[in-house]
Coordinates of C-alpha atoms in Angstrom, one line a residue:
X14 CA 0.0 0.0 0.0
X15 CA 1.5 3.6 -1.3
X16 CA 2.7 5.9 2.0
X17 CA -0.4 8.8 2.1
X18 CA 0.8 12.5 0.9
X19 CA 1.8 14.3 4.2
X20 CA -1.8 16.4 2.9
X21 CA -3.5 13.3 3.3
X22 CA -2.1 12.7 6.5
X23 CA -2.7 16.3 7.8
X24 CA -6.5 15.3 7.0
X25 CA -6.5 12.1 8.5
X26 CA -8.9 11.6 11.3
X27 CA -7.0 8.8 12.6
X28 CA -4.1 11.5 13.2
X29 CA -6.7 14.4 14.9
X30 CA -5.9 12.9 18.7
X31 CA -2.2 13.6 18.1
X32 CA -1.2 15.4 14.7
X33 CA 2.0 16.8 16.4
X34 CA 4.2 13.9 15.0
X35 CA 3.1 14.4 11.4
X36 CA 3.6 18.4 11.9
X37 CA 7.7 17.2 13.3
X38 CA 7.7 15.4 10.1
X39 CA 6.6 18.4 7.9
X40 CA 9.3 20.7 9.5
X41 CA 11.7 18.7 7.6
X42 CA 10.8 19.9 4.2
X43 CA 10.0 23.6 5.0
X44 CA 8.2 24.0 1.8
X45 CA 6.5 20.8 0.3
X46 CA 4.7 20.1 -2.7
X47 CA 4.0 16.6 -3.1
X48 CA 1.8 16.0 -6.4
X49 CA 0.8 18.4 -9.3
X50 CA -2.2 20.6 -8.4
X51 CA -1.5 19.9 -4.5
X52 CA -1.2 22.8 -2.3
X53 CA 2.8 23.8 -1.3
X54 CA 2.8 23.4 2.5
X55 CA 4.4 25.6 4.8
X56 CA 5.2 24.9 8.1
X57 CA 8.0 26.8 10.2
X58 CA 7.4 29.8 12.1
X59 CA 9.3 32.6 10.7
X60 CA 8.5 31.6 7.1
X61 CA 4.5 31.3 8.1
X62 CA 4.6 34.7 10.1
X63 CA 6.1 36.4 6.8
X64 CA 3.8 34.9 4.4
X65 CA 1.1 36.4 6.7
X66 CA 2.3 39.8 6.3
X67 CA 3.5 39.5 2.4
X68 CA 0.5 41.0 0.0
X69 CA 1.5 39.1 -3.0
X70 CA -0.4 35.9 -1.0
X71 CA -4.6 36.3 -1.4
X72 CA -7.6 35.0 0.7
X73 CA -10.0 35.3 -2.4
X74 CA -10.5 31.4 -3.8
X75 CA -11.1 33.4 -7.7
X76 CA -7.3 33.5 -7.2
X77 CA -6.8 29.9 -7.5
X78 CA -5.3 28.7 -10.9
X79 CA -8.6 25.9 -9.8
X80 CA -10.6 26.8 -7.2
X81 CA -12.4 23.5 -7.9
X82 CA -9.5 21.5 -6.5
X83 CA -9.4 23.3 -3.0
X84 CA -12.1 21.4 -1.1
X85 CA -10.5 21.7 2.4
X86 CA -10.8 26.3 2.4
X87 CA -14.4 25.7 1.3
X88 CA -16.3 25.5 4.5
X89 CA -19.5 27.3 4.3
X90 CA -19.2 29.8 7.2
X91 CA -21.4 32.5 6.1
X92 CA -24.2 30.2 5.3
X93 CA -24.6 31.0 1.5
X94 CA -23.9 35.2 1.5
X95 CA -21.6 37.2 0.1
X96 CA -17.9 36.1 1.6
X97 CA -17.1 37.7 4.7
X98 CA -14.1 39.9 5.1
X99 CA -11.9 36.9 6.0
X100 CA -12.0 35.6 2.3
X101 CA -11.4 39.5 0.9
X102 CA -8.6 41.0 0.0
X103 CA -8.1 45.2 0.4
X104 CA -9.4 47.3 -0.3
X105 CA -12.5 45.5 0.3
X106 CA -11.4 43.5 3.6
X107 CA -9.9 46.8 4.7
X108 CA -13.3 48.4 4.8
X109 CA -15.5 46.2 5.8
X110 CA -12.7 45.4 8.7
X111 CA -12.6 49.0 9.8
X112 CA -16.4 49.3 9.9
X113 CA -16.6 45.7 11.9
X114 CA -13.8 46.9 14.2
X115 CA -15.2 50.8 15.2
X116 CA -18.3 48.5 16.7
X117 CA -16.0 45.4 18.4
X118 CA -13.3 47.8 20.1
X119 CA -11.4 50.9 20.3
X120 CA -11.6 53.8 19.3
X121 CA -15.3 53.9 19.4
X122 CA -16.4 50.7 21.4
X123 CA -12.8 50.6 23.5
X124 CA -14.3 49.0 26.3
X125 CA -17.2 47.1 25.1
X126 CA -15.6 43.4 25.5
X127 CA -14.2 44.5 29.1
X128 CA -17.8 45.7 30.0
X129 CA -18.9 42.1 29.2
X130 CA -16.9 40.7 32.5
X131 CA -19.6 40.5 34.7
X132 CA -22.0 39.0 32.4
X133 CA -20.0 36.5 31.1
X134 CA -19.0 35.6 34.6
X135 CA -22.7 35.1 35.1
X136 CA -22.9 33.0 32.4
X137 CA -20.4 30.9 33.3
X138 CA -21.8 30.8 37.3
X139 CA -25.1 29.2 36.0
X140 CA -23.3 26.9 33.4
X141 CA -21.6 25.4 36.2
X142 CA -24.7 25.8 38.6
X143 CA -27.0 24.0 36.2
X144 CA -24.4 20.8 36.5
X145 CA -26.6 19.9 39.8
X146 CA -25.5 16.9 41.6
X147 CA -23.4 15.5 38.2
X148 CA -20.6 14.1 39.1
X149 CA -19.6 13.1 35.3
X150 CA -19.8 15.7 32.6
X151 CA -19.1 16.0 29.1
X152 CA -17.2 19.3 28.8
X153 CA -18.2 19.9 25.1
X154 CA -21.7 19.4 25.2
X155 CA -22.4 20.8 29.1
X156 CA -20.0 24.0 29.0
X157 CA -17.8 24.8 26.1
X158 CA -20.3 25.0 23.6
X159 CA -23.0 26.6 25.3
X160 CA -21.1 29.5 27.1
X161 CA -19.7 31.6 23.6
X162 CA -23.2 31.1 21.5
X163 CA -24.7 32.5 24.9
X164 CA -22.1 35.2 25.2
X165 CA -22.0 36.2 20.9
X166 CA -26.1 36.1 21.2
X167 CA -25.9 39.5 24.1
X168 CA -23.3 41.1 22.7
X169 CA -25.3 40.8 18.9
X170 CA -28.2 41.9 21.0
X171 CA -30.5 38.8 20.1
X172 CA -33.5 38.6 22.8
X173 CA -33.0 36.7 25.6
X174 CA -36.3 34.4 24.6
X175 CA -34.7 33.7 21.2
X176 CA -30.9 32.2 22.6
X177 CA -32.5 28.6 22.4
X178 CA -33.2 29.0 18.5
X179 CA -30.2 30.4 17.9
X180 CA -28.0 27.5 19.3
X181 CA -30.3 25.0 17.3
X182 CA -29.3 27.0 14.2
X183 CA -25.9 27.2 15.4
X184 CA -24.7 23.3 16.0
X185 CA -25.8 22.1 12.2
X186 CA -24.0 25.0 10.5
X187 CA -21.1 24.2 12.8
X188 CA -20.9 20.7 11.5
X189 CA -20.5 22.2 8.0
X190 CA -17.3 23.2 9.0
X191 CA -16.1 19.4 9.2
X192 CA -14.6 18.9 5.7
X193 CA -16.8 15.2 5.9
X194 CA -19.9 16.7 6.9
X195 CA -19.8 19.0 3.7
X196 CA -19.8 16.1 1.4
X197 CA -23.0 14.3 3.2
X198 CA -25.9 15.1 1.1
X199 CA -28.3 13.1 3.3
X200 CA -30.2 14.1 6.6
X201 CA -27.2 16.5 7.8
X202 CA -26.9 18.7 4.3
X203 CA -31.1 19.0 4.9
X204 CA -30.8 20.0 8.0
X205 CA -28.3 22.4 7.7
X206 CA -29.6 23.8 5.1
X207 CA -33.2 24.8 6.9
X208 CA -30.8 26.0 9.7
X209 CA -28.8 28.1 7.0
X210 CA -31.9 29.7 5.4
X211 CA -34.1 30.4 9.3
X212 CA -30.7 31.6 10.6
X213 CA -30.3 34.2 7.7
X214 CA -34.3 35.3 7.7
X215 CA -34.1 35.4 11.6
X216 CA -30.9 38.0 11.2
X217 CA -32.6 40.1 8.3
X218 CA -35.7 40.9 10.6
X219 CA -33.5 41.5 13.4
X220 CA -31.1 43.9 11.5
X221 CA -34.3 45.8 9.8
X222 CA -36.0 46.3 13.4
X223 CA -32.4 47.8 14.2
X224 CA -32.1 50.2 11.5
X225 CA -35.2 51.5 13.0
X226 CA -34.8 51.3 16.6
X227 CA -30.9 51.3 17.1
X228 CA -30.1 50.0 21.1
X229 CA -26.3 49.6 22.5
X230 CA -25.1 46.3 20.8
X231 CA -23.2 45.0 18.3
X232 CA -25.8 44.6 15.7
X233 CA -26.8 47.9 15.9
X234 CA -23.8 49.1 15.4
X235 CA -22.9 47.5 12.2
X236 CA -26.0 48.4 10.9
X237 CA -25.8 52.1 11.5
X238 CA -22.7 52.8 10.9
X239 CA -21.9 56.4 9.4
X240 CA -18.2 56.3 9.7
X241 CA -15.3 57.4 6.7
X242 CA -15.8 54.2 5.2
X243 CA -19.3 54.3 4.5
X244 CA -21.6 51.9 5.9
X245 CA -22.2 48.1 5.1
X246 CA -24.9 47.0 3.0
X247 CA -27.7 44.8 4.5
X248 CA -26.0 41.3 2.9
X249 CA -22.2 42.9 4.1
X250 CA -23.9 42.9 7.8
X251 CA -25.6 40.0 8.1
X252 CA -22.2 38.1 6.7
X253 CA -20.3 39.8 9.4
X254 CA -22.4 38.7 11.8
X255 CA -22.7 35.0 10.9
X256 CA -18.7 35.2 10.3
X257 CA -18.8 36.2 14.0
X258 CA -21.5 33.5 15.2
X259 CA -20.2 30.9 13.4
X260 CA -16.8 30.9 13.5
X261 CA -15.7 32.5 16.5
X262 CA -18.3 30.3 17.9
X263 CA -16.3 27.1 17.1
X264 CA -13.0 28.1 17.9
X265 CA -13.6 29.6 21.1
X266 CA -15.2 25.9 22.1
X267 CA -11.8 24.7 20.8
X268 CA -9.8 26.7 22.8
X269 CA -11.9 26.3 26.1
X270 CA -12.3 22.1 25.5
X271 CA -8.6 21.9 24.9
X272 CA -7.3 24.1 27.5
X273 CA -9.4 21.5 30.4
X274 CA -7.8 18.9 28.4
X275 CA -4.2 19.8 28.4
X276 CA -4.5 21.4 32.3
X277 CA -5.9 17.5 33.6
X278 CA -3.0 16.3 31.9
X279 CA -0.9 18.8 33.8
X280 CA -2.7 18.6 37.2
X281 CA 0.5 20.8 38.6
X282 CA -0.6 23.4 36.6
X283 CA -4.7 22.6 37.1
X284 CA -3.9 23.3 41.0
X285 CA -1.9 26.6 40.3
X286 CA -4.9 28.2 38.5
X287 CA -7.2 26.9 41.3
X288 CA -5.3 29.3 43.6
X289 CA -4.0 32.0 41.1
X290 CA -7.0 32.8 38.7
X291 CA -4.6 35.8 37.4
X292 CA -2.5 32.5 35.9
X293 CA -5.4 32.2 33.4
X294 CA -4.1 34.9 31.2
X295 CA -0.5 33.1 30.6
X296 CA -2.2 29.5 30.7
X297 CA -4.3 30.8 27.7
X298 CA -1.6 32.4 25.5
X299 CA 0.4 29.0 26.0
X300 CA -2.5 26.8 25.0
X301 CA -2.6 29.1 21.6
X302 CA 0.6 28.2 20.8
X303 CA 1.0 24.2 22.5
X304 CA -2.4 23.5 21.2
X305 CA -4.2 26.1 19.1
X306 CA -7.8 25.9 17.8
X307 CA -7.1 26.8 14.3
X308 CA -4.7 24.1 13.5
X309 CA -3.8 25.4 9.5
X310 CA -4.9 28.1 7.2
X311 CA -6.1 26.4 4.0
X312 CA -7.0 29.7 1.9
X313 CA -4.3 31.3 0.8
X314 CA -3.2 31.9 -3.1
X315 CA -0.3 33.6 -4.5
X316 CA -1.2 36.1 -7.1
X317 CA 2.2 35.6 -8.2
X318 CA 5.6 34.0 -8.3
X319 CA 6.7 33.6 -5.0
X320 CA 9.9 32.5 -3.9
X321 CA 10.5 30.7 -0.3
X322 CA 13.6 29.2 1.2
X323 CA 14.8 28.5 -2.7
X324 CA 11.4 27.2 -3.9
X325 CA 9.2 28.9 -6.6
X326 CA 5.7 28.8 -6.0
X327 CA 3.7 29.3 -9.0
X328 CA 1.4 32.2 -9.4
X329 CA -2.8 30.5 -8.4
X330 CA -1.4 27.8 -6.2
X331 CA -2.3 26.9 -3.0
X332 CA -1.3 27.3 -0.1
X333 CA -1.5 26.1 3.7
X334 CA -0.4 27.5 5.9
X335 CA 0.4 25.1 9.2
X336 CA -0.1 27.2 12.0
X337 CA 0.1 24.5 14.9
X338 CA 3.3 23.3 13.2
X339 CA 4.5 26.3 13.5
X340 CA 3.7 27.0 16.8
X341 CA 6.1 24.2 18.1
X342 CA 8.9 25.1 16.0
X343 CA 12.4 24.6 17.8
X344 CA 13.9 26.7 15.5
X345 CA 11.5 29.7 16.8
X346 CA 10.7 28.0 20.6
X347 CA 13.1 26.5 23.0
X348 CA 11.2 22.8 24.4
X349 CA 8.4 23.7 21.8
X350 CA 6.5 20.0 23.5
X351 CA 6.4 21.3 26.8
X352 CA 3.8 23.0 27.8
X353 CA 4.7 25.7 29.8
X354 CA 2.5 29.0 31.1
X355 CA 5.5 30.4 32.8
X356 CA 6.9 30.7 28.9
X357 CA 9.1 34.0 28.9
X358 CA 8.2 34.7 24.9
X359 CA 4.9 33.3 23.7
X360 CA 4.5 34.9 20.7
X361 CA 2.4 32.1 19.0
X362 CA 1.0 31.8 15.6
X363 CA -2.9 30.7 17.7
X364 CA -4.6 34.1 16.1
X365 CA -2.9 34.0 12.7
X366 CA -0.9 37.0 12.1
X367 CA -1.4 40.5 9.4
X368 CA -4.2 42.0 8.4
X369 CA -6.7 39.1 8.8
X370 CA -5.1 38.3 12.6
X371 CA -8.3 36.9 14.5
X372 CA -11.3 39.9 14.3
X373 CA -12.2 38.2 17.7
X374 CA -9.2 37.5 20.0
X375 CA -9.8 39.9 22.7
X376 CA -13.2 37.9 24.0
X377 CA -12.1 34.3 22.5
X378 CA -9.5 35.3 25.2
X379 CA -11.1 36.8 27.6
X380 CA -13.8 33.9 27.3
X381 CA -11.3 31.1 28.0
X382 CA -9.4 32.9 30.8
X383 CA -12.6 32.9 32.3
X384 CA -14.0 29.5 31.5
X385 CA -11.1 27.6 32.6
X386 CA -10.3 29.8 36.2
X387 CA -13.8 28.8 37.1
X388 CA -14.1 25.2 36.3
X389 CA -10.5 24.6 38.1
X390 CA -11.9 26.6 41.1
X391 CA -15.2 25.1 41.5
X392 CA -14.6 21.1 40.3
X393 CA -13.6 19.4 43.3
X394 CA -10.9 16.6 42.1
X395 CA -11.7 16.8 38.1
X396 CA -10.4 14.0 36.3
X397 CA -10.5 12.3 32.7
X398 CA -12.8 9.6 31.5
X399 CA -11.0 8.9 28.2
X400 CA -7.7 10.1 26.9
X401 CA -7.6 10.7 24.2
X402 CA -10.9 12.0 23.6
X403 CA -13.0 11.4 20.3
X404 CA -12.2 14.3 18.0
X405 CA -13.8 16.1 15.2
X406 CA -12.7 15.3 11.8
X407 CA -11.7 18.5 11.0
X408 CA -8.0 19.5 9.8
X409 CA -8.6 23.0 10.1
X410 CA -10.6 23.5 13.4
X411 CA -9.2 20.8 15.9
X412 CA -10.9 19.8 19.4
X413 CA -12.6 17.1 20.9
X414 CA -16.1 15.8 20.3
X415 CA -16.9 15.0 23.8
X416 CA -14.9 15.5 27.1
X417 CA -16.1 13.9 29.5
X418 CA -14.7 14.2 33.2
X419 CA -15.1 13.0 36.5
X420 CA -15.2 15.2 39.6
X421 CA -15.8 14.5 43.3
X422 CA -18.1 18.2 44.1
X423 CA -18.6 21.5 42.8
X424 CA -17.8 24.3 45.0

């Protein structure tokens, strides 16, 4: 039987518990093209980091010598609209960006995530209320996924009533995401279809009722913004906002369900936050880089010749880049396999880097520094069920499935 492409095995579900061997492997060949038409795979730091800053590489699949070919960037994310600002290039990306940014953070919103604390806090507090007398959990299902759909619904502005809809729209598009779940055209394609088209008439009423009653959210916001660069049109905002929903949604539940993960397999470390919550903020920056949600960027396409360690990559190719690889580079980290929050330099790769750097890393941070500071404090004795966990089969966003822990109390 032929050895599988190192593509194939980046895909490989069997490889999703552990892909870190096959990433070691990668490092050897910093820029590898395996078969005609196959992407040109990048995977050491400093190489990624300047690829992410160079303009001659594009986020726009028309740029692809053929787009047909690159079925691992096509994940549905906005649900069928006009691409969001992550798949634009500038000018375009620039100004819908700007417009995005003046209502997510500073100058005109600087505060608005940091006003959040206390609500998310509650939020959290009643997740791990509602887990009763439970003394087994699954992580995913019970916390992870819950808490950021809850916390994207208030800052949107959605109704309070209308939060259960929206996470039943939420989990089928979610499951697009999985490069297997696009290419089921049974019961799941249906379903996320219907989810798809209520989701998008749900958002259009909600954005119309805010173009005539503006309140202080998000939504609003977008909607009526008068700003120097214009204002977005009704499609541009409700693309942005299901950019927002749907994938900061995912990778936040990444970042939360493998930060509990990787801190029971460092109890030292689980017992350090329980009495230093302030910890959280290093444990989170070292979990972007030892295991980051967003595993490798699949959209990328040179819109010409571009030349890397020696190697010509042809104008329309593809390109991934390996951000987890990356991210445990011993050329860029010293013990890149050790995780270690008391890292001096973690400047990781978990966010991307350039002009299309995560829109939403302030509160996917903020969210996990709080997620993880309560469930160490308040889960008396927490301990795995399985390790490793069942995982998604998803190359691009990585986490488990389930996580399902043990604990003696709640606090």
């Amino acid at each position: 039987m032929p050895q599988p492409s190192m593509s194939q095995q980046i895909t490989d579900y069997a490889n999703r518990a552990n892909p870190y061997p096959v990433y070691q492997e990668l490092r050897r060949t910093p820029v590898l093209h395996e078969e005609e038409g196959g992407p040109y795979i990048i995977s050491s730091y400093y190489d990624i980091k300047a690829l992410l800053h160079d303009p001659r590489l594009s986020s726009e699949a028309a740029n692809l010598a053929d787009p047909s070919e690159d079925e691992l960037s096509q994940s549905d994310e906005t649900g069928g609209l006009p691409p969001s600002f992550l798949r634009l290039d500038p000018p375009e990306h620039d100004r819908l960006r700007r417009i995005a940014n003046s209502a997510f953070g500073p100058p005109h919103r600087p505060r608005r995530i940091e006003n959040m604390r206390g609500e998310m806090r509650q939020i959290v507090t009643e997740l791990i209320d509602g887990l009763g007398d439970a003394r087994e959990v699954d992580v995913v299902d019970q916390f992870a996924y819950p808490f950021p759909v809850t916390v994207i619904c208030r800052l949107l502005g959605v109704p309070r009533e209308d939060e259960p809809r929206f996470r039943t729209w939420v989990d089928p598009l979610v499951a697009t995401l999985d490069p297997g779940a696009r290419q089921d055209d049974g019961d799941g394609a249906k379903t996320a279809q219907e989810a798809r088209m209520q989701l998008g008439m749900y958002l259009a009423g909600l954005v119309e009722q805010r173009t005539k009653e503006p309140r202080d959210d998000l939504l609003s916001d977008l909607v009526n913004s008068r700003g120097p660069d214009g204002s977005m049109a009704m499609m541009e905002v409700l693309s942005t906002t299901v950019l927002l929903l749907i994938a900061g949604h995912e990778t936040t539940v990444n970042l939360i369900t493998n930060g509990m993960l990787t801190l029971l397999r460092h109890p030292e470390i689980l017992a350090r936050l329980r009495e230093d919550p302030g910890l959280s903020v290093n444990i989170v920056e070292e979990l972007l880089r030892y295991e980051p949600p967003v595993q490798l960027l699949p959209q990328r396409t040179c819109i010409t010749d571009i030349e890397v360690r020696g190697v010509t990559i042809p104008k329309g190719s593809r390109i991934w880049l390996v951000l987890a690889a990356g991210n445990r580079d011993p050329e860029r980290f010293k013990e890149p396999e050790r995780f270690d929050p008391d890292r001096g330099d973690i400047q990781h790769l978990g966010f991307g880097s350039g002009i299309h750097s995560c829109f939403g890393a302030p509160l996917a941070r903020l969210e996990a520094q709080m997620a993880l500071s309560e469930l160490a404090r308040r889960l008396e004795n927490p301990r795995l069920v399985e390790d490793p966990p069942p995982y998604r089969p998803n190359a691009v966003l990585r986490g488990p499935r389930h996580l399902n822990i043990a604990f003696d109390g709640i606090r």
